[in-house]
CSV table of C-alpha atoms and ligand atoms in Angstrom, one decimal:
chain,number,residue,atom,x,y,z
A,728,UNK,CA,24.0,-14.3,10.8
A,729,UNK,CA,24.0,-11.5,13.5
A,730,UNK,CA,21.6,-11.4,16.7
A,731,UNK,CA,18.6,-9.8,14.9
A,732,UNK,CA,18.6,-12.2,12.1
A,733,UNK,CA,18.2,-14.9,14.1
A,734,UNK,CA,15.6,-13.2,16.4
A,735,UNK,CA,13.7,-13.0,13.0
A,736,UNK,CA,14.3,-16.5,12.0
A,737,UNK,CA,13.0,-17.8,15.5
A,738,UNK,CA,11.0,-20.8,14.4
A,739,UNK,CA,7.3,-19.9,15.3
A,740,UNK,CA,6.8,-23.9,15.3
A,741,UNK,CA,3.0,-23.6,14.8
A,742,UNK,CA,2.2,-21.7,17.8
A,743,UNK,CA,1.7,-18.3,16.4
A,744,UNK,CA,1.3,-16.1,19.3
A,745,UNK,CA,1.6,-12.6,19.6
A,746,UNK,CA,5.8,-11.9,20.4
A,747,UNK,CA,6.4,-15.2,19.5
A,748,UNK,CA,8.8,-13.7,16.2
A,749,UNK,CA,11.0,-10.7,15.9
A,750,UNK,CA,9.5,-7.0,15.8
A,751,UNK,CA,9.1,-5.4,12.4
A,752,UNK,CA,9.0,-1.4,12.4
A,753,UNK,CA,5.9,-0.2,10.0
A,754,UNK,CA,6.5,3.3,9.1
A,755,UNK,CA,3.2,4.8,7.9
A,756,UNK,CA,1.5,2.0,10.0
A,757,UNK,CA,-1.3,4.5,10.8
A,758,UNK,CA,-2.0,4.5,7.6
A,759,UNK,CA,-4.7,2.8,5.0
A,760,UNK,CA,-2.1,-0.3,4.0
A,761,UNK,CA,0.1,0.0,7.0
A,762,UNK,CA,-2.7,-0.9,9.6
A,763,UNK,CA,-4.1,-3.7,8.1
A,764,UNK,CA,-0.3,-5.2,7.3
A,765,UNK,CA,0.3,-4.3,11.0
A,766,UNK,CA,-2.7,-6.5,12.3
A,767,UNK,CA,-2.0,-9.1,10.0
A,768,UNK,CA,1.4,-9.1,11.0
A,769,UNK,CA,0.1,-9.4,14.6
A,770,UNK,CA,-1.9,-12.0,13.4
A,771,UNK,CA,1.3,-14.2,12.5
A,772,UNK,CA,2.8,-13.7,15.6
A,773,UNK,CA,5.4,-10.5,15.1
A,774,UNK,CA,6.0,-8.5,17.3
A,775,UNK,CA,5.1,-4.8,15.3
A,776,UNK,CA,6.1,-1.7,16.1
A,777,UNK,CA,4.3,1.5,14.4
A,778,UNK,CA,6.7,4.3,13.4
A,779,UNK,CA,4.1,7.1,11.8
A,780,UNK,CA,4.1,10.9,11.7
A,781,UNK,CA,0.5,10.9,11.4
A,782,UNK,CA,0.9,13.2,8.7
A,783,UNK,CA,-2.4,11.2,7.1
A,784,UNK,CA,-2.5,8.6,9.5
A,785,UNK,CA,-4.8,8.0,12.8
A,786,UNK,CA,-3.7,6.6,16.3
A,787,UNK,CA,-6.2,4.5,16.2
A,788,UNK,CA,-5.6,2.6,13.4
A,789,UNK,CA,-2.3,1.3,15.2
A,790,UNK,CA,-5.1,-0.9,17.0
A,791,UNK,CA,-2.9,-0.4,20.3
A,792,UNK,CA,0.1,-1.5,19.2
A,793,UNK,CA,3.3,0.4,20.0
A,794,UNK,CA,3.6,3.7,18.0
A,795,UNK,CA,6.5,6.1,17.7
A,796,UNK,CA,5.5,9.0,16.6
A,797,UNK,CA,8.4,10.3,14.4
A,798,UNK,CA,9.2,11.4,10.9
A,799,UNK,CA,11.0,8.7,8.5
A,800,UNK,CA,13.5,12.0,7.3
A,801,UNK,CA,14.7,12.3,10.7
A,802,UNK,CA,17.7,9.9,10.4
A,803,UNK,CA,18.3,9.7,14.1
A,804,UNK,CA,14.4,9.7,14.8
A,805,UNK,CA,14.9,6.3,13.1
A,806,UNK,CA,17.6,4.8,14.5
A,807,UNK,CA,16.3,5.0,17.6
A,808,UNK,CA,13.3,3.9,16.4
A,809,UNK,CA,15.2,0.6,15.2
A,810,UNK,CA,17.3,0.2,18.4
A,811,UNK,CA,14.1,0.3,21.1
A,812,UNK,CA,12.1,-1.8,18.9
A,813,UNK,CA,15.0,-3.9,18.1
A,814,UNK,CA,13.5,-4.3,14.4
A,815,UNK,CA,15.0,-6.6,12.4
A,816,UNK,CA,13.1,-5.6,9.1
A,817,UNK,CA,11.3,-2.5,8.3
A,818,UNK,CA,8.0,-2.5,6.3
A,819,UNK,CA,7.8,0.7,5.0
A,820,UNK,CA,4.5,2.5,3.9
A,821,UNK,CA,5.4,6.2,5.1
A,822,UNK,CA,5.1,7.9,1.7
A,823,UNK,CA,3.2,10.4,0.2
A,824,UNK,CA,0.4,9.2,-2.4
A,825,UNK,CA,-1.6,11.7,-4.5
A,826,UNK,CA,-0.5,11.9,-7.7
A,827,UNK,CA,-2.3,14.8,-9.0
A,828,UNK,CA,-0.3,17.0,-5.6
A,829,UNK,CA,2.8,15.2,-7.0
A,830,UNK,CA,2.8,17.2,-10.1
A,831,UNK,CA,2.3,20.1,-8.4
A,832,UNK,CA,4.7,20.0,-5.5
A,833,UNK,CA,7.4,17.8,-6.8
A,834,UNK,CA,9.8,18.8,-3.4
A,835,UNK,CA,7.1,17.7,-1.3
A,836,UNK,CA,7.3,14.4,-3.0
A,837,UNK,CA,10.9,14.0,-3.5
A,838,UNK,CA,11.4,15.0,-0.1
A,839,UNK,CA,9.3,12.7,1.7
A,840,UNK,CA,8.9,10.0,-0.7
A,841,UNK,CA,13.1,10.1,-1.7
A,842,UNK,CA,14.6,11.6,0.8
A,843,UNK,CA,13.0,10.0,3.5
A,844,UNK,CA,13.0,6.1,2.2
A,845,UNK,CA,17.2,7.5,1.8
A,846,UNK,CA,17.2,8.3,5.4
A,847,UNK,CA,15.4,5.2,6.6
A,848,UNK,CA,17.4,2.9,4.3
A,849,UNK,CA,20.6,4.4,6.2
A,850,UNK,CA,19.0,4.3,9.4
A,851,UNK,CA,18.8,0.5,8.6
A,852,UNK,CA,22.2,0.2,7.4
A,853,UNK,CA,23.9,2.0,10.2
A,854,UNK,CA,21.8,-0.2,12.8
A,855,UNK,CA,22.4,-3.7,10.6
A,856,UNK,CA,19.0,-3.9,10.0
A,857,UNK,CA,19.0,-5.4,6.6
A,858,UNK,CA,15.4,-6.8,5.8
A,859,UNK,CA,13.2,-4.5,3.8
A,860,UNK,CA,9.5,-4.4,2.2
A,861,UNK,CA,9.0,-1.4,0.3
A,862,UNK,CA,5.4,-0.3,-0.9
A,863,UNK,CA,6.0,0.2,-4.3
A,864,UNK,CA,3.4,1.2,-6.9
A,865,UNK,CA,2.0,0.4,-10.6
A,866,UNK,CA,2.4,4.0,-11.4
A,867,UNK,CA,6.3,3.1,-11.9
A,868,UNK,CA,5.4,1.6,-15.2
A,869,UNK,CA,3.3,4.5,-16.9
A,870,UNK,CA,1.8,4.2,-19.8
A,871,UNK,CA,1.3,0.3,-20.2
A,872,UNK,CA,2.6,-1.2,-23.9
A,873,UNK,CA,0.9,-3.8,-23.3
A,874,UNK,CA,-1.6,-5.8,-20.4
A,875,UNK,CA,-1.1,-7.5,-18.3
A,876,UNK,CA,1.6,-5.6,-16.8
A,877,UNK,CA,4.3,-8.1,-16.1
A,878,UNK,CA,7.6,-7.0,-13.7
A,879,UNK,CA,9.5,-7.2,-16.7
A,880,UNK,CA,7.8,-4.3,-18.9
A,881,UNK,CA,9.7,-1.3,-18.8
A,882,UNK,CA,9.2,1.4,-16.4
A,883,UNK,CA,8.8,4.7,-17.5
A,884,UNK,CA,6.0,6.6,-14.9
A,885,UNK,CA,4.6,9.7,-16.1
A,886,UNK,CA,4.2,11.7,-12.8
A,887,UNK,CA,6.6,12.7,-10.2
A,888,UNK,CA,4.5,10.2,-7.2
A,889,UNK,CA,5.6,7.2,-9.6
A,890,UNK,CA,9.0,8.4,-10.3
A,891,UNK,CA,10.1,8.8,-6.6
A,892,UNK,CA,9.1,5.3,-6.2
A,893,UNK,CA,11.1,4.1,-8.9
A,894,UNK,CA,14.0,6.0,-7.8
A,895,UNK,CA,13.9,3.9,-4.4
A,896,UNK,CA,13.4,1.1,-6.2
A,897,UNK,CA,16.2,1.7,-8.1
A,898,UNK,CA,18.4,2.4,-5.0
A,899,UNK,CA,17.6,-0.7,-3.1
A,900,UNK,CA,20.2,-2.8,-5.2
A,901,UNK,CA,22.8,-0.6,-4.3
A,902,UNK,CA,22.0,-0.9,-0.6
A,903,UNK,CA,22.1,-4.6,-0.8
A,904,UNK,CA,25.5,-4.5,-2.6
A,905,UNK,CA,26.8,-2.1,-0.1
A,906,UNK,CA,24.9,-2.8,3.2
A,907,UNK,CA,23.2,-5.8,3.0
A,908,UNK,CA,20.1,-4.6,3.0
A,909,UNK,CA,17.4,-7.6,1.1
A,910,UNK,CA,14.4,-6.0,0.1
A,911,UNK,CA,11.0,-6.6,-1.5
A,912,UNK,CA,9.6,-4.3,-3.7
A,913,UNK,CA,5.6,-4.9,-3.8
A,914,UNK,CA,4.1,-3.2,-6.5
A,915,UNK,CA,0.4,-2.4,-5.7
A,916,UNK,CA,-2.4,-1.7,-7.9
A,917,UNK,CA,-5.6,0.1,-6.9
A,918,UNK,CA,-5.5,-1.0,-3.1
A,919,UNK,CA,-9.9,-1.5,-2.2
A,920,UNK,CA,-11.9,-2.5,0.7
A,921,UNK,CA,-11.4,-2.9,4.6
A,922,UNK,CA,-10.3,-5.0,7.3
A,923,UNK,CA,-13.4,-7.8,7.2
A,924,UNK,CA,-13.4,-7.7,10.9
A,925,UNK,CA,-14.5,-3.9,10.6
A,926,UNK,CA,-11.8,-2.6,13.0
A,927,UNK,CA,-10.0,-0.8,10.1
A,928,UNK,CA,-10.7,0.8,6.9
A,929,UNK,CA,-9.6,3.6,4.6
A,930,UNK,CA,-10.1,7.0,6.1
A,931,UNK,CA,-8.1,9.6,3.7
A,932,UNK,CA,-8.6,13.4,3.7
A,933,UNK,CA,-9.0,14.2,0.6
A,934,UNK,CA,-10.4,11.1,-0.1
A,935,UNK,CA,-9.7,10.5,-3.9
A,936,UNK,CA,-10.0,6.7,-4.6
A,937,UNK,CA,-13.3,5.3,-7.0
A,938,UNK,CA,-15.1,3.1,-4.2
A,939,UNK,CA,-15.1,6.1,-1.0
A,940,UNK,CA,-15.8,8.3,-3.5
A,941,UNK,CA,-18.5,7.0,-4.9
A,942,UNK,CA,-20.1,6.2,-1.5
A,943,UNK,CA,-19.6,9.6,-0.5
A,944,UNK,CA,-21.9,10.7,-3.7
A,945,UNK,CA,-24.9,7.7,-2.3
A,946,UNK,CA,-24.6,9.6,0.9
A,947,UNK,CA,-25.9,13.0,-0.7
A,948,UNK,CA,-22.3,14.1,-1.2
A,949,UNK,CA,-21.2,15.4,-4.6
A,950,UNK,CA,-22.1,13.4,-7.8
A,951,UNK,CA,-19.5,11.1,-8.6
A,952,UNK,CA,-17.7,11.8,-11.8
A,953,UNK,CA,-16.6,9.8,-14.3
A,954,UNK,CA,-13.2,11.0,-15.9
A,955,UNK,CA,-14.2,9.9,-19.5
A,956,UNK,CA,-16.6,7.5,-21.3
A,957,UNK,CA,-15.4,7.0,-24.3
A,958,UNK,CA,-12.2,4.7,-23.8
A,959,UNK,CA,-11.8,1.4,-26.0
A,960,UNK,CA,-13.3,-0.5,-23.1
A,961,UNK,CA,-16.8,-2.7,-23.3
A,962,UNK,CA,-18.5,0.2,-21.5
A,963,UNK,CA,-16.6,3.1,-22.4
A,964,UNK,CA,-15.1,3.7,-18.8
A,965,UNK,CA,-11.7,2.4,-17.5
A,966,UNK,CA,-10.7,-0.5,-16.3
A,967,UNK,CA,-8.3,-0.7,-13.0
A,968,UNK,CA,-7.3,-3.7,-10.6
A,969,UNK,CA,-8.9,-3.3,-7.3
A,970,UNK,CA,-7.1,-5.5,-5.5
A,971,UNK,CA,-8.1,-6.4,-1.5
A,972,UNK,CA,-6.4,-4.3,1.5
A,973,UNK,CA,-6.6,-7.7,3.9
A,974,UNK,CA,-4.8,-9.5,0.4
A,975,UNK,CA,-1.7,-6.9,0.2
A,976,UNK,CA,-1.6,-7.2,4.3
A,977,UNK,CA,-0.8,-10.9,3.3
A,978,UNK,CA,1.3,-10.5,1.1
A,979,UNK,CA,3.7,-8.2,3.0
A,980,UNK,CA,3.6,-11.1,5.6
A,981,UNK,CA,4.4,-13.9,2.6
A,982,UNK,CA,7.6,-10.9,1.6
A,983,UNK,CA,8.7,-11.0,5.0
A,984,UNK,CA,8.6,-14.7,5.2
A,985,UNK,CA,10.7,-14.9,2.6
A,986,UNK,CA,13.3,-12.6,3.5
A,987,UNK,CA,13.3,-14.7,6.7
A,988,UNK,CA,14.2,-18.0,5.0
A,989,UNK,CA,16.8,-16.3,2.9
A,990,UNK,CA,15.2,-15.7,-0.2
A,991,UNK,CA,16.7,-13.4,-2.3
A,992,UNK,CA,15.7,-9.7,-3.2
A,993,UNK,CA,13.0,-9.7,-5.6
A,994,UNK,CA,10.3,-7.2,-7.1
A,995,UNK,CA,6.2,-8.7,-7.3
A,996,UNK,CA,3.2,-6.9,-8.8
A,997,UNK,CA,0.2,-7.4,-6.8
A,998,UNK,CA,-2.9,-7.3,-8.1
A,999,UNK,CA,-6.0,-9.7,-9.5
A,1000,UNK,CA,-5.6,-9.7,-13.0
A,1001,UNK,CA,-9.5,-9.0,-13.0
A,1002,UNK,CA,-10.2,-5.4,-14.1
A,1003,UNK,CA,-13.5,-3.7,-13.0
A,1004,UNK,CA,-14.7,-0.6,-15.0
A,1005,UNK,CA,-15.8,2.3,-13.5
A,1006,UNK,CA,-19.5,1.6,-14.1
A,1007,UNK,CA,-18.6,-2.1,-13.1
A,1008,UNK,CA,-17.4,-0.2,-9.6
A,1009,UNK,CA,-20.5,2.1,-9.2
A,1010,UNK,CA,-22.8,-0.8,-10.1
A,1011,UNK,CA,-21.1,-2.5,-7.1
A,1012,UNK,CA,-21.5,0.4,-4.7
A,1013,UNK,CA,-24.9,0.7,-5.6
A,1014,UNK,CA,-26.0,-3.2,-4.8
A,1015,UNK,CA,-24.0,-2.5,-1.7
A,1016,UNK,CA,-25.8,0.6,-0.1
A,1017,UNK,CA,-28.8,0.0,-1.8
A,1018,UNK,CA,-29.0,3.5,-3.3
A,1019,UNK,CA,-28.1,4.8,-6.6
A,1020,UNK,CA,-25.0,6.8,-7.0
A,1021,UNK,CA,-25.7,10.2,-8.8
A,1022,UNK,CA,-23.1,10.7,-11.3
A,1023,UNK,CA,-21.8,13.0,-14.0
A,1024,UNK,CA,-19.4,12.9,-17.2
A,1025,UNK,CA,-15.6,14.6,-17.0
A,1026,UNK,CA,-13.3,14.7,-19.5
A,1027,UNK,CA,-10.0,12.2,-19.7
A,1028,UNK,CA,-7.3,13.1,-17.1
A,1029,UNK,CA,-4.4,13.0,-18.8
A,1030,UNK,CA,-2.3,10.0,-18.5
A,1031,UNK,CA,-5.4,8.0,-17.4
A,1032,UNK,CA,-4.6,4.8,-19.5
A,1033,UNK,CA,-7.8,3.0,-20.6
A,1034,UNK,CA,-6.7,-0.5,-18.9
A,1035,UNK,CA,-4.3,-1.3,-16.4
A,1036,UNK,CA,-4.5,-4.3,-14.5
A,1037,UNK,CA,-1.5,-6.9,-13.3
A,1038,UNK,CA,0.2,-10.4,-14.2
A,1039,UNK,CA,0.9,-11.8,-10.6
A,1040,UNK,CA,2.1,-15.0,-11.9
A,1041,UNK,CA,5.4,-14.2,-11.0
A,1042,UNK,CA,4.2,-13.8,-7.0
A,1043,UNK,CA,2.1,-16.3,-6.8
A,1044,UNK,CA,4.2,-18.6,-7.9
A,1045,UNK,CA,7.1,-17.5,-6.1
A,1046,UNK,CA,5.2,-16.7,-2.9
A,1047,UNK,CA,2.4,-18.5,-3.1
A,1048,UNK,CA,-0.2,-15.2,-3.0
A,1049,UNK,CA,-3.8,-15.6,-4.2
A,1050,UNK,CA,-5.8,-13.2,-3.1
A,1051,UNK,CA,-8.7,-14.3,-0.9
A,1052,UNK,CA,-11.3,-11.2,-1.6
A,1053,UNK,CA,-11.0,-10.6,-5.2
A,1054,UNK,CA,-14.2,-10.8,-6.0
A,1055,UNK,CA,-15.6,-6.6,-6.5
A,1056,UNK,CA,-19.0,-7.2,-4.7
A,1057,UNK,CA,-16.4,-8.4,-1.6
A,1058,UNK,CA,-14.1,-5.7,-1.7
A,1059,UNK,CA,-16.9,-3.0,-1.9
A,1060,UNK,CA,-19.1,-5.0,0.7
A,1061,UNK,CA,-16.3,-5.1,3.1
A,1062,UNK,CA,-15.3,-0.8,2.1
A,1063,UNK,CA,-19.1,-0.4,2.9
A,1064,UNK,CA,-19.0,-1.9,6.0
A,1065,UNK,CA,-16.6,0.3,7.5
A,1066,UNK,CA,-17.7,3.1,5.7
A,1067,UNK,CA,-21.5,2.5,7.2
A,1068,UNK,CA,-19.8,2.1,10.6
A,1069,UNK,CA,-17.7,5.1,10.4
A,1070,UNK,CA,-19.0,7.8,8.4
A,1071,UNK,CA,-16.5,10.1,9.8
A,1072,UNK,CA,-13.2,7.5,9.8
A,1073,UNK,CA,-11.7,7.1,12.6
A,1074,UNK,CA,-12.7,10.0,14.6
A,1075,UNK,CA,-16.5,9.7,15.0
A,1076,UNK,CA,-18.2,6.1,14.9
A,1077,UNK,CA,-21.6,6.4,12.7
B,1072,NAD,N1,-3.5,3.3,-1.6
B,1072,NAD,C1,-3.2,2.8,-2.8
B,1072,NAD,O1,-4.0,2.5,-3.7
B,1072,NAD,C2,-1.7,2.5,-3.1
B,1072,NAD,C3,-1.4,2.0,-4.4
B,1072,NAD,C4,0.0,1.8,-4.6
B,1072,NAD,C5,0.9,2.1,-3.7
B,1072,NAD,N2,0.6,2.6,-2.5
B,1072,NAD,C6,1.6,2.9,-1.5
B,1072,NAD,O2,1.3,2.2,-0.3
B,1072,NAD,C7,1.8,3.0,0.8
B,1072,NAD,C8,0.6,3.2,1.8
B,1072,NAD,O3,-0.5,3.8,1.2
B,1072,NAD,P1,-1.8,4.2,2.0
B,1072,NAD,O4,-2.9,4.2,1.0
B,1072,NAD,O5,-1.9,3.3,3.2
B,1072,NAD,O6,-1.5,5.7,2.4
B,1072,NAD,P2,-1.8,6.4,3.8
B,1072,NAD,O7,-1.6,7.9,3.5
B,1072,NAD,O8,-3.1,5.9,4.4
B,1072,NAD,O9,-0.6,5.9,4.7
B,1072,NAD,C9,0.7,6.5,4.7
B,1072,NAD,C10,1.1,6.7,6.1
B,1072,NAD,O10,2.4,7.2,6.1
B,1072,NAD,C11,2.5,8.3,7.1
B,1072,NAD,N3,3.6,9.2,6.6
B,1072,NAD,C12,3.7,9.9,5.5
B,1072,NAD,N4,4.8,10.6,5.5
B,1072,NAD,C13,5.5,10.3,6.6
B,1072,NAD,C14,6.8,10.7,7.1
B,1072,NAD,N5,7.5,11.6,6.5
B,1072,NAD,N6,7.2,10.1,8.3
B,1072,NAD,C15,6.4,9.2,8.9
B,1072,NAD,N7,5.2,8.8,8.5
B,1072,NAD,C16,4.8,9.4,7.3
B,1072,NAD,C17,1.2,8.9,7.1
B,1072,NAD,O11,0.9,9.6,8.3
B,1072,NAD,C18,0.3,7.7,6.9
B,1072,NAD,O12,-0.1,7.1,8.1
B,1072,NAD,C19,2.4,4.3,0.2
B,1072,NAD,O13,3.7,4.1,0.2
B,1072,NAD,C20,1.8,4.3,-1.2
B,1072,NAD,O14,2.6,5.0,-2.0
B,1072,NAD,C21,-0.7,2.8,-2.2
């Protein structure tokens, strides 16, 4: 076990201060899942140390903690990232996200989402820091053939944002064989809500997930619309797993605790296993604001399966995860609350 393994290990004996444990670097820790995972991290007494581009991310989402402002392709960027912060793991966010951009500007994707995971997994290697949680995605399985998705149904993803992630996930094994690199791969579905102490919440620009979007249209914004209503669904709209920003933060500190005792690589969906449809979601937003949410009818996207929701019987089993927030009128309260607070994200308070 070299130095920085056993800086991780360092018992915390109960007494969870902050810098009582070793420091994790969190690229894309300005980011939606980053900064909650960060402060939740901090929470658990690591030390954390932010490595962001702020590409889509905002300073103050790092809540004051260290942040390196940096790129994840720069390979040297990150290994000196590693060495000041004297990181023994790396939770790693830094990605691009949209899926509709994915398809077209595949290079953008590749590039950041491929090339730069490569670069940080070398930085990692070439520093011996071998502990890894990697922000993977429910788009790596595409169409579903059958629901709930379990880990074990194949993965075949249908746009190029899914595919990069699967190609990283498919790397990782040959960095452990090679490097030594353990990793967790944590495959989210439709992350929801905000930090319940209202010091973070989800500031995107374009902001393209169901529950901003559909505050935006009770603010007087554009009508919310509602990409088909005819699915073989009890209301005709699709059902997704919303599934608790502050629970995935929770889970990435469960991952790491695991690496830490020794447990070996291993791949978790995370998710509820309750669905919400669309209406379900609006319905929520509305009870939330207290306003109606104008709306109007789209066609299908393409490749917008009618349900998709998760098994996590494999992680909380194996780690012990149940989310705490589940429950919609929770995660849309708590998304309304910072929303409410800060109309403009981060920027401008409301
Ligand atoms: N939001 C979701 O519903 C969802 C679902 C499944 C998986 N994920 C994954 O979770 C991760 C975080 O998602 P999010 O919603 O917090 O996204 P986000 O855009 O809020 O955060 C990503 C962060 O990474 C930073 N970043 C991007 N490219 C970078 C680079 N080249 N170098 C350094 N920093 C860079 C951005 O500035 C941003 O702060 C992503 O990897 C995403 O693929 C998100």
């Amino acid at each position: 076990m070299d130095s920085r393994t056993t800086r991780l290990a360092a018992p915390d004996s109960g007494s969870a201060g902050f810098g009582t444990r070793g420091a994790v670097l969190v690229t894309g820790g300005a980011g939606y899942i980053g900064s909650h995972t960060a402060k939740a991290l901090r929470r658990a007494g690591y030390r954390v140390v932010i490595f962001d581009n702020l590409s889509a991310g905002h300073r103050e989402a790092a809540l004051g903690a260290p942040l390196i402002e940096g790129d994840i392709r720069d390979l040297d960027a990150v290994r000196r990232a590693l060495r000041e912060s004297e990181a023994s793991v790396v939770m790693h966010f830094a990605a691009r996200l949209l899926v509709g951009e994915s398809m077209t500007d595949p290079a953008g994707y590749y590039d950041n989402n491929v090339r730069g995971t490569l670069a940080t997994l070398e930085a990692m290697a070439r520093e011996k820091c071998l502990h890894f949680v990697f922000s993977s995605t429910c788009a790596v399985y595409g169409e579903p053939d059958e629901v709930p998705l379990r880990e074990t149904q194949s993965t075949a993803p249908i746009n190029p944002y899914g595919q990069t992630k699967l190609a990283i996930e498919h790397a990782l094994p040959h960095f452990e064989h090679a490097y030594g690199i353990r990793s967790i791969r944590l495959r989210y579905f439709n992350a929801a809500g905000a930090d319940p102490d209202g010091e973070l919440g989800e500031d995107h620009s374009p902001e393209v997930h169901v529950i901003p979007r559909a505050f935006e249209a009770a603010n007087g914004g554009a009508p919310f619309q509602i990409f088909g209503e005819d699915y073989p669904t009890p209301d005709g709209t699709c059902l997704r797993d919303y599934v608790h920003v502050t629970d995935l933060a929770d889970g990435h500190v469960r991952a790491l605790q695991r690496l830490e005792a020794g447990g070996a690589s291993a791949t978790y969906n995370m998710g509820t296993e309750q669905p919400s449809s669309v209406r379900e979601v609006l319905a929520a937003v509305e009870r939330a604001v207290g306003r109606p949410v104008p709306r109007r009818s789209a066609p299908r996207r393409p490749g917008d399966p009618a349900v998709l929701y998760a098994s996590a019987n494999k992680i909380r089993s194996e780690l012990g995860w149940v989310p705490q927030r589940a429950a919609l009128d929770t995660i849309v309260g708590d998304a309304w609350r910072w929303h409410s607070t800060h109309p403009h994200g981060f920027q401008r308070r409301g």
